[in-house]
C-alpha atoms as one frame of an Amber mdcrd trajectory, in Angstrom:
protein
 102.000 118.048  99.268 105.557 118.292  98.328 107.159 117.233 101.225 104.719
 113.705 101.437 106.077 112.891  97.912 109.365 113.051  98.939 108.647 111.055
 102.214 106.675 108.151  99.693 109.223 108.642  97.193 112.165 107.451  99.434
 110.223 105.453 100.953 109.849 103.150  98.485 113.344 103.618  97.101 114.369
 102.113 100.508 111.725  99.457 100.159 112.624  98.640  96.716 116.608  98.975
  97.606 115.624  96.180 100.746 114.209  94.100  98.109 116.874  93.852  95.988
 119.539  93.189  98.587 117.301  90.199  99.868 117.055  88.724  96.532 121.020
  89.232  96.149 120.687  91.740  93.084 122.646  94.519  94.294 125.266  94.524
  97.507 125.435  96.056 100.637 127.510  99.069  98.989 125.309  99.526  95.670
 122.241  99.402  98.375 124.002 102.354 100.656 125.309 104.353  97.499 121.197
 103.803  96.030 120.240 104.895  99.610 122.148 107.900  99.692 123.725 107.069
 103.442 126.954 104.934 104.762 128.117 101.332 105.732 126.823 102.098 109.349
 123.558 103.579 108.485 122.496 101.215 105.940 123.266  98.382 108.320 120.878
  99.920 110.774 118.027 100.060 107.581 118.616  96.668 107.148 118.488  95.429
 110.815 115.288  98.213 111.044 113.751  95.850 108.450 115.034  92.255 109.644
 117.798  91.635 106.993 120.621  90.090 107.826 123.525  91.676 106.323 125.803
  89.613 104.442 129.164  91.265 102.976 131.168  90.410  99.451 134.800  90.086
 100.844 136.098  93.222  99.295 132.979  94.813 101.403 134.342  92.518 104.457
 137.409  93.391 104.327 136.303  97.223 103.823 134.541  97.232 107.277 137.751
  95.357 108.743 139.510  98.298 107.054 137.381 100.802 108.522 137.121  99.328
 112.047 141.201  99.178 112.327 141.240 102.818 111.525 138.846 103.852 113.924
 139.973 101.775 116.949 144.096 103.128 116.178 142.519 106.858 116.228
């Protein structure tokens, strides 16, 4: 029962977060914090639900910075 409750709770949190993101009430970063995942996992979750990823200019700069760090290693 506890595992089932945990699964339902995380699914509800994901659904609620995605809906808030769709309504532009939270940012991509806030969604990732809510779900407890990194930005790449957040992108995957949004893609799984057919949600277009819209980043704030700051979030876009952060992603560019991260990609530069990865490619320079």
